[in-house]
Coordinates of C-alpha atoms in Angstrom, one line a residue:
M1 CA 175.3 91.9 98.4
R2 CA 175.3 93.7 102.0
Y3 CA 172.9 96.2 100.9
I4 CA 170.3 93.5 100.4
L5 CA 169.7 93.6 104.1
L6 CA 169.3 97.5 104.2
A7 CA 166.5 97.2 101.1
A8 CA 164.7 94.5 102.7
L9 CA 164.6 96.7 106.0
A10 CA 164.0 99.7 103.8
L11 CA 161.4 98.3 101.4
P12 CA 158.4 98.1 103.9
F13 CA 158.8 101.3 105.5
L14 CA 158.9 103.1 102.0
G15 CA 156.0 101.1 100.7
A16 CA 154.1 103.0 104.2
A17 CA 155.0 106.2 103.0
V18 CA 153.8 105.8 99.7
L19 CA 150.6 104.8 101.0
V20 CA 150.5 107.3 103.3
L21 CA 151.3 110.1 100.9
R22 CA 149.3 108.9 97.8
P23 CA 145.6 108.1 98.2
V24 CA 144.5 104.8 96.5
G25 CA 141.3 102.4 96.8
D26 CA 140.9 99.6 98.9
R27 CA 141.8 97.1 96.6
A28 CA 144.8 98.6 95.3
A29 CA 146.0 99.2 98.9
R30 CA 145.9 95.2 99.2
R31 CA 147.5 94.7 96.2
F32 CA 150.1 97.0 96.4
G33 CA 150.6 95.7 100.0
V34 CA 151.2 92.4 98.6
A35 CA 153.7 93.3 96.1
V36 CA 155.8 94.9 98.6
T37 CA 155.6 92.2 101.4
G38 CA 156.1 89.9 98.4
A39 CA 159.3 91.8 97.3
T40 CA 160.5 91.8 100.6
L41 CA 160.1 88.2 101.2
A42 CA 162.0 87.8 98.2
L43 CA 165.2 89.8 99.6
T44 CA 165.0 87.5 102.4
V45 CA 165.0 84.7 101.0
A46 CA 168.1 86.0 98.6
L47 CA 169.8 86.7 102.1
A48 CA 169.4 83.2 103.1
A49 CA 170.4 81.8 99.2
G50 CA 173.5 84.3 99.8
F51 CA 174.2 83.4 103.5
D52 CA 177.6 81.6 104.1
R53 CA 176.4 78.6 106.3
H54 CA 180.2 77.2 106.8
D55 CA 180.2 80.8 108.9
A56 CA 177.1 80.7 110.5
R57 CA 178.9 81.9 113.5
G58 CA 179.8 85.5 111.8
M59 CA 177.8 88.6 111.1
Q60 CA 176.8 88.7 107.7
F61 CA 175.6 91.6 104.8
A62 CA 176.6 93.8 107.8
T63 CA 176.8 97.9 107.4
D64 CA 178.0 100.2 109.9
W65 CA 177.5 103.9 109.6
V66 CA 178.1 106.7 112.3
W67 CA 175.1 108.3 113.1
A68 CA 176.0 110.5 115.9
S69 CA 179.6 110.4 116.6
S70 CA 179.2 112.5 119.7
L71 CA 177.2 110.2 121.1
D72 CA 178.6 107.1 119.4
L73 CA 176.0 106.1 118.1
H74 CA 175.9 103.7 115.2
F75 CA 173.6 102.2 112.2
H76 CA 174.6 98.7 112.6
V77 CA 173.1 96.2 111.0
G78 CA 173.6 92.3 110.1
I79 CA 172.6 89.1 110.1
D80 CA 174.2 85.6 111.6
G81 CA 172.9 82.0 112.1
I82 CA 170.7 83.2 114.9
S83 CA 168.7 86.1 113.1
L84 CA 168.4 84.5 109.6
P85 CA 165.8 82.1 110.6
L86 CA 163.5 84.8 112.3
V87 CA 164.2 87.5 109.6
L88 CA 162.7 84.9 107.1
L89 CA 159.6 84.0 109.2
T90 CA 159.1 87.9 109.6
A91 CA 159.2 88.1 106.2
L92 CA 157.0 85.1 105.2
L93 CA 154.1 85.9 108.2
T94 CA 153.7 89.6 107.1
F95 CA 153.6 88.7 103.2
L96 CA 150.9 85.9 104.0
V97 CA 149.0 88.5 106.5
A98 CA 149.0 90.7 103.4
V99 CA 147.4 87.8 101.0
H100 CA 145.0 87.2 103.7
S101 CA 143.9 90.9 103.6
L102 CA 142.7 90.4 100.2
G103 CA 140.2 87.9 101.5
T104 CA 139.1 90.0 104.5
I105 CA 140.0 93.3 106.3
P106 CA 138.0 93.6 109.5
D107 CA 135.6 96.3 110.1
G108 CA 136.9 99.9 111.6
G109 CA 139.0 101.8 108.5
S110 CA 140.7 101.9 105.4
A111 CA 142.2 98.7 103.8
R112 CA 145.2 101.5 102.9
A113 CA 145.6 102.5 106.4
Y114 CA 145.9 98.8 107.7
V115 CA 148.0 97.8 104.9
A116 CA 150.3 100.9 105.9
L117 CA 150.2 100.0 109.4
V118 CA 151.1 96.4 108.9
L119 CA 154.2 97.4 106.5
V120 CA 155.6 99.7 109.4
L121 CA 155.1 96.7 111.3
E122 CA 157.6 94.6 109.2
T123 CA 160.0 97.6 109.4
G124 CA 160.2 97.6 112.8
V125 CA 160.3 93.6 113.4
L126 CA 163.1 93.1 110.8
G127 CA 164.8 96.0 112.5
T128 CA 165.0 94.3 115.6
F129 CA 166.4 91.1 114.3
A130 CA 168.9 92.9 112.6
A131 CA 170.3 95.5 114.8
L132 CA 173.7 95.0 116.5
D133 CA 173.6 98.5 118.3
L134 CA 171.7 98.5 121.7
I135 CA 170.7 102.1 120.8
L136 CA 169.5 100.7 117.3
F137 CA 167.9 97.7 118.8
F138 CA 165.5 100.0 121.4
L139 CA 164.3 102.4 118.4
F140 CA 163.4 99.6 116.2
F141 CA 162.2 97.7 119.1
E142 CA 159.6 100.4 119.7
V143 CA 158.9 100.9 116.7
V144 CA 156.6 97.9 116.7
L145 CA 154.1 99.2 119.2
I146 CA 152.3 102.2 117.5
P147 CA 151.4 100.1 114.5
M148 CA 150.3 96.9 116.6
Y149 CA 148.3 99.6 119.4
F150 CA 146.0 101.0 116.0
L151 CA 145.9 97.3 114.5
I152 CA 144.2 96.2 117.9
A153 CA 142.5 99.6 118.6
R154 CA 141.0 100.5 115.1
W155 CA 140.3 96.8 113.8
G156 CA 140.1 95.0 116.6
T157 CA 136.6 93.1 118.4
P158 CA 134.4 96.1 119.3
G159 CA 134.1 96.2 123.2
E160 CA 137.0 94.6 123.9
R161 CA 139.9 96.3 121.2
G162 CA 139.9 99.9 123.5
P163 CA 141.4 98.3 127.1
A164 CA 143.4 95.7 125.4
A165 CA 145.3 98.1 123.0
V166 CA 145.7 100.0 126.0
K167 CA 146.4 97.5 128.2
F168 CA 149.3 96.3 125.1
L169 CA 150.7 99.9 124.8
L170 CA 151.6 100.4 128.9
Y171 CA 153.1 97.0 129.9
T172 CA 155.3 97.0 126.5
V173 CA 156.1 100.6 127.0
L174 CA 156.9 100.3 130.8
G175 CA 159.0 97.1 130.0
S176 CA 161.0 99.3 127.3
A177 CA 161.6 102.3 129.4
V178 CA 163.1 99.9 132.0
M179 CA 165.1 97.8 129.3
L180 CA 166.8 101.3 128.0
L181 CA 167.7 102.0 131.2
G182 CA 169.5 98.6 131.3
F183 CA 171.3 99.9 128.0
L184 CA 172.4 102.7 129.4
L185 CA 173.9 101.5 132.2
V186 CA 175.7 98.7 130.1
Q187 CA 177.2 101.4 127.8
A188 CA 178.0 103.5 131.3
H189 CA 180.9 100.8 132.6
T190 CA 181.9 99.9 128.8
G191 CA 181.7 103.0 126.6
T192 CA 180.3 101.3 123.8
F193 CA 176.6 100.1 122.5
D194 CA 177.9 97.7 119.9
I195 CA 176.3 94.5 120.4
T196 CA 178.5 92.6 119.1
A197 CA 181.6 94.2 120.9
L198 CA 179.8 93.6 124.4
A199 CA 179.0 89.7 123.3
A200 CA 182.8 89.3 122.6
A201 CA 183.9 91.1 125.7
H202 CA 181.5 88.8 128.1
G203 CA 181.4 91.4 130.9
S204 CA 184.5 92.7 130.3
G205 CA 184.5 95.9 131.7
M206 CA 181.6 95.5 134.7
S207 CA 181.5 94.0 138.0
R208 CA 178.8 91.4 138.9
G209 CA 176.7 93.7 140.4
V210 CA 176.5 95.9 137.6
Q211 CA 175.8 92.9 135.8
I212 CA 173.0 92.2 137.6
L213 CA 171.3 95.2 137.7
A214 CA 171.9 95.6 134.4
F215 CA 170.4 92.2 133.3
L216 CA 167.4 92.6 135.5
A217 CA 166.8 95.8 133.8
I218 CA 166.9 94.4 130.8
G219 CA 165.8 91.1 131.7
L220 CA 162.3 92.2 132.9
G221 CA 161.8 94.3 129.4
L222 CA 162.1 91.5 127.6
A223 CA 160.3 89.1 129.5
V224 CA 157.5 91.5 129.5
K225 CA 157.4 91.0 125.4
V226 CA 157.8 86.9 125.5
P227 CA 155.7 87.3 127.9
M228 CA 156.9 85.7 131.0
W229 CA 154.3 84.8 134.0
P230 CA 153.6 86.7 135.6
L231 CA 154.2 89.5 133.2
H232 CA 151.6 87.9 130.6
T233 CA 148.4 89.3 131.3
W234 CA 148.3 91.7 128.7
L235 CA 148.8 88.6 125.4
P236 CA 145.5 86.9 126.1
D237 CA 142.9 90.0 126.0
A238 CA 145.2 91.6 123.3
H239 CA 144.8 88.5 120.8
T240 CA 141.5 88.1 121.8
A241 CA 140.8 91.6 120.6
A242 CA 143.1 92.1 117.6
P243 CA 142.1 91.2 113.9
T244 CA 143.3 87.8 112.8
G245 CA 146.2 89.6 111.0
G246 CA 147.1 91.3 113.9
S247 CA 147.1 88.0 115.9
V248 CA 149.2 85.9 113.4
L249 CA 152.3 89.0 113.7
L250 CA 151.7 89.0 117.3
A251 CA 152.0 85.5 118.1
G252 CA 154.1 84.6 115.0
V253 CA 157.1 87.6 115.2
L254 CA 156.3 89.9 118.3
L255 CA 157.1 87.5 120.7
K256 CA 160.2 86.0 119.4
M257 CA 161.7 90.0 119.9
G258 CA 161.5 88.9 123.7
T259 CA 163.7 85.8 123.6
Y260 CA 165.7 87.1 120.8
G261 CA 166.8 90.0 122.9
L262 CA 167.8 87.3 126.0
I263 CA 169.6 85.1 123.6
R264 CA 171.3 88.2 121.8
I265 CA 172.2 90.6 124.1
A266 CA 171.7 89.9 127.8
V267 CA 173.2 86.4 128.2
P268 CA 176.4 86.8 125.9
A269 CA 177.0 90.4 127.3
L270 CA 176.4 89.8 131.1
P271 CA 177.4 86.5 131.9
Q272 CA 177.5 86.7 135.2
G273 CA 173.9 88.5 135.5
A274 CA 172.7 85.3 133.4
D275 CA 174.3 83.1 135.8
E276 CA 172.5 84.7 138.9
F277 CA 168.8 84.5 137.0
A278 CA 169.1 81.8 134.9
P279 CA 167.2 79.6 137.7
Y280 CA 164.5 82.4 138.0
L281 CA 164.1 82.8 134.5
A282 CA 164.0 79.2 134.3
A283 CA 161.2 78.6 137.4
F284 CA 159.0 81.3 135.8
G285 CA 159.2 79.7 132.3
T286 CA 158.3 76.2 133.8
V287 CA 155.2 77.9 135.5
G288 CA 153.8 79.8 132.7
I289 CA 153.9 76.0 130.8
V290 CA 151.9 74.3 133.3
Y291 CA 149.7 77.6 134.7
G292 CA 149.1 78.2 130.8
S293 CA 148.1 74.5 130.0
L294 CA 145.9 74.4 132.9
V295 CA 144.3 77.8 131.9
C296 CA 143.5 76.3 128.7
L297 CA 142.1 73.4 130.0
A298 CA 139.7 75.6 132.3
L299 CA 138.9 77.6 128.9
L300 CA 137.7 74.6 127.5
R301 CA 135.0 74.1 130.1
S302 CA 134.0 77.5 130.5
P303 CA 130.5 79.0 129.0
D304 CA 133.1 81.8 128.2
G305 CA 135.6 79.8 126.9
D306 CA 137.2 81.5 123.7
L307 CA 139.2 79.7 120.7
K308 CA 141.6 82.9 120.3
R309 CA 142.1 83.1 124.0
I310 CA 142.6 79.4 124.4
I311 CA 145.3 79.9 121.7
A312 CA 146.5 83.2 123.6
Y313 CA 147.2 81.0 126.6
S314 CA 148.9 78.2 124.5
S315 CA 151.7 81.1 123.6
V316 CA 152.2 81.9 127.0
G317 CA 153.0 77.8 128.1
H318 CA 155.2 77.6 124.7
M319 CA 157.0 80.4 125.5
G320 CA 157.8 79.2 128.4
F321 CA 159.8 76.5 126.9
A322 CA 161.7 78.7 125.1
L323 CA 162.8 80.5 128.4
L324 CA 163.5 77.2 129.8
G325 CA 166.1 76.5 127.2
I326 CA 167.7 80.2 127.1
A327 CA 168.1 79.5 131.0
T328 CA 170.2 76.3 130.5
L329 CA 172.9 78.5 129.7
T330 CA 173.9 75.6 127.0
P331 CA 174.1 75.4 123.5
Q332 CA 171.5 72.6 123.3
G333 CA 168.8 74.7 125.5
I334 CA 169.5 77.8 123.3
N335 CA 169.3 76.2 120.2
G336 CA 165.9 74.5 121.5
A337 CA 164.8 78.1 122.4
L338 CA 165.4 79.6 118.6
F339 CA 163.9 76.3 117.3
V340 CA 160.9 77.0 119.6
N341 CA 160.4 80.8 117.9
I342 CA 160.3 79.2 114.4
G343 CA 158.1 76.3 115.4
H344 CA 155.9 78.4 117.1
G345 CA 155.6 81.3 114.5
L346 CA 154.5 78.3 111.9
V347 CA 152.0 76.8 113.9
T348 CA 150.4 79.3 116.1
G349 CA 150.5 81.6 112.9
L350 CA 148.8 78.8 111.4
L351 CA 145.8 78.6 114.3
F352 CA 145.4 82.3 114.6
F353 CA 144.6 82.3 110.6
L354 CA 142.5 79.3 111.6
A355 CA 141.1 80.6 114.5
G356 CA 139.8 84.1 112.6
A357 CA 138.2 81.9 109.6
V358 CA 136.0 79.8 112.0
K359 CA 135.3 83.4 114.0
D360 CA 134.1 85.1 110.5
R361 CA 132.5 82.3 108.9
S362 CA 130.5 81.5 112.8
G363 CA 130.3 84.6 113.7
T364 CA 131.9 84.2 116.9
A365 CA 135.0 82.8 118.8
L366 CA 132.8 81.5 121.6
L367 CA 133.1 78.0 122.0
A368 CA 129.7 77.2 123.2
R369 CA 128.4 79.4 120.4
I370 CA 130.7 78.1 117.3
G371 CA 128.2 74.9 117.0
G372 CA 131.2 72.1 117.0
S373 CA 131.3 69.3 114.0
L374 CA 133.4 71.4 112.1
Y375 CA 134.3 68.0 110.0
A376 CA 130.8 68.3 108.9
R377 CA 130.2 71.9 108.1
A378 CA 133.6 73.1 106.9
P379 CA 135.4 69.7 106.9
R380 CA 138.9 71.3 105.3
L381 CA 139.2 74.1 107.9
G382 CA 137.8 71.2 110.1
G383 CA 141.0 69.0 109.1
L384 CA 143.2 71.8 109.1
L385 CA 142.5 73.1 112.7
A386 CA 142.8 69.7 113.7
F387 CA 146.6 69.3 112.0
A388 CA 147.5 72.6 113.5
A389 CA 146.1 71.4 116.8
V390 CA 148.6 68.5 116.7
A391 CA 151.6 70.5 115.5
G392 CA 150.6 72.5 118.8
L393 CA 151.0 69.8 121.3
G394 CA 154.7 69.0 119.8
L395 CA 153.6 65.9 118.0
P396 CA 156.9 64.2 116.6
G397 CA 157.6 65.0 112.9
L398 CA 155.7 68.3 113.2
A399 CA 157.7 71.6 113.9
G400 CA 156.7 71.7 117.5
F401 CA 158.7 68.9 118.7
W402 CA 162.2 69.7 118.6
G403 CA 161.9 73.2 120.2
E404 CA 160.7 71.8 123.4
L405 CA 162.9 68.5 123.2
L406 CA 165.6 70.4 123.4
A407 CA 164.8 73.0 126.0
M408 CA 164.2 70.2 128.4
Y409 CA 167.4 68.4 127.4
G410 CA 169.5 71.5 128.1
A411 CA 167.4 71.5 131.6
Y412 CA 168.5 67.9 132.1
Q413 CA 172.2 69.0 131.8
P414 CA 172.5 72.7 132.4
A415 CA 175.2 74.6 132.7
A416 CA 178.0 74.4 135.0
G417 CA 177.4 76.1 138.2
L418 CA 173.7 75.8 137.9
S419 CA 171.4 73.7 140.7
H420 CA 170.9 70.2 138.5
G421 CA 168.4 69.0 141.2
L422 CA 166.6 72.4 140.3
Y423 CA 166.3 72.0 137.1
W424 CA 165.2 68.4 137.6
V425 CA 162.7 69.2 139.1
L426 CA 161.4 71.7 136.4
L427 CA 162.2 69.6 133.7
A428 CA 159.6 67.1 135.4
A429 CA 157.0 69.8 135.8
A430 CA 157.9 71.2 131.8
G431 CA 157.2 67.4 130.9
T432 CA 153.8 67.3 132.9
G433 CA 153.3 70.9 130.7
T434 CA 153.6 68.5 127.7
V435 CA 151.0 66.1 129.0
L436 CA 148.2 68.9 129.7
T437 CA 149.1 70.8 126.4
A438 CA 148.2 67.2 124.5
A439 CA 145.1 67.2 126.5
Y440 CA 143.9 71.0 125.7
M441 CA 144.8 70.9 121.9
L442 CA 142.8 67.3 121.7
G443 CA 140.0 68.6 123.6
L444 CA 139.7 72.0 121.9
V445 CA 139.9 69.5 118.4
R446 CA 136.9 67.4 120.1
T447 CA 134.8 70.4 120.8
V448 CA 135.3 72.7 117.8
C449 CA 135.6 69.9 115.1
A450 CA 134.0 66.8 116.4
G451 CA 131.6 68.1 118.6
P452 CA 127.5 67.7 118.4
G453 CA 126.2 70.5 115.9
R454 CA 123.8 73.1 117.7
H455 CA 120.6 71.7 115.5
A456 CA 119.0 68.6 116.0
D457 CA 118.1 68.7 112.4
G458 CA 121.3 68.7 111.0
F459 CA 124.5 70.7 110.7
T460 CA 124.5 74.5 109.6
P461 CA 127.0 74.1 106.5
L462 CA 129.9 76.7 106.6
P463 CA 132.0 78.3 104.0
D464 CA 134.8 76.0 103.5
V465 CA 138.5 77.0 102.3
G466 CA 139.1 79.4 99.7
R467 CA 141.9 80.1 97.2
V468 CA 142.8 83.2 99.1
D469 CA 142.7 80.8 102.3
V470 CA 145.5 78.1 100.5
A471 CA 147.4 80.6 99.5
A472 CA 147.7 82.2 103.1
W473 CA 147.8 78.7 105.0
G474 CA 149.4 76.8 102.7
P475 CA 153.0 77.6 103.1
L476 CA 152.6 77.5 107.0
V477 CA 151.0 74.2 106.5
A478 CA 154.0 72.8 104.5
L479 CA 157.1 74.5 106.4
T480 CA 155.4 72.9 109.6
V481 CA 156.3 69.6 108.0
V482 CA 159.0 70.3 106.5
A483 CA 160.9 71.8 109.7
G484 CA 159.2 68.7 112.0
L485 CA 160.9 66.1 109.7
W486 CA 164.3 68.5 108.6
P487 CA 165.2 70.2 112.0
A488 CA 168.6 70.4 110.5
S489 CA 167.1 73.1 108.3
V490 CA 167.3 75.5 111.2
L491 CA 169.8 73.8 113.5
A492 CA 173.0 73.6 111.3
V493 CA 172.4 77.5 110.9
T494 CA 171.7 78.5 114.6
D495 CA 174.1 75.9 116.3
P496 CA 177.1 77.8 115.3
A497 CA 176.1 80.8 115.8
V498 CA 175.0 80.0 119.5
R499 CA 178.0 78.5 120.1
A500 CA 180.2 81.5 119.2
L501 CA 178.2 83.8 121.2
L502 CA 178.4 81.7 124.0
G503 CA 182.0 81.7 123.8
G504 CA 182.6 78.0 122.6
G505 CA 183.6 79.0 119.3
A506 CA 182.8 77.4 115.9

């Protein structure tokens, strides 16, 4: 059974290699991408089926091979209750992007190259969530950057894609370089790159000063990927320029690599550093919540307001809740952060699919030019966009609700040693952010779905939801409802692993 995880990691990479080495037509490449990502999803479902939920705190399906004995490098992978939901989310979203490609791939190059890059991207993200060695984590983390750069630069919006791709690459490469310095500092004082050993040691072998310096370096590198305000400026440009599939994967899984790294590596391995910087993480995350909401409200009124840019800035706010939850250093807050990851991946993945559909059908993502009245022009598409927006504002019963609630609950009772007064102020600000989120999401629905049409003599009809759309979007709609009505489907798996990571046992 342990080789199922290895197979899930290897299959997308081998699929990409096949596409590179063997020329095939565009239609065959798209179908091959669906087959490979579908098989990978089946393997991750098999992982979930074989996962021992009574031992979710421990690593399962683990493999530990010596890679370079002189440097003590290991190919060490495994999953627990923290990584399993993210592995499933990654496999699902990549499969849905491949299904979506059956209907359309933007101009810019062959479908064969597009699918190959998506498969390499999937390998990197899955490897990041499964890696149990710091250097292996770093390598998988870096693998993701190149395919995403080319997806933006080659298939993105003309006139915007070049600068956006370069900005994405510069920010993330610089962040990764700083993170690597932190990893080397940890190894220099502990003698190991093993993530599970470092988590179990809880900072043993490192002085407070070393932990603070290492947490600063690692935290900065990961914060770029989250993205944490004020390191977020690459994200709106990347999302606005990226093709639909690139935006879905960027928001749905790539941003989760940052918060996952904080939970998996920085908090348990560097507890004194986490104590020192937790208030700053909480404050920056909360500023991101309010700032993202205010920018979205401003974009709604701007003649240059862009649907994809609004969703991108909403991600800054939603990921701020994940940072706030992590910064409480409590099981409730960190479970909330993990639930934010899953809920945001489902809801924002759906939102970017829908935004791409609106842009493809109307020829623009600018709110002033879309034409409004989507309910009349494409009623099923309008209804789905309204559903996703309501899920994005955190309506109880949908996936966006529980993560934010738990993150704020953690802020109400932060870990011992943290300032309760400060966290209560941040809690109030985050609560204000939820109100602002509701305001801009409902404003978005009013503007795009129920606003006046462009033409006085009637509405210009648009193509409505088709069969490929149903196949690509339907699972996200269903899982948004399931996760909202049955939060234990996620929390029952994550909670034991979170408590073990914080040193609280099962």
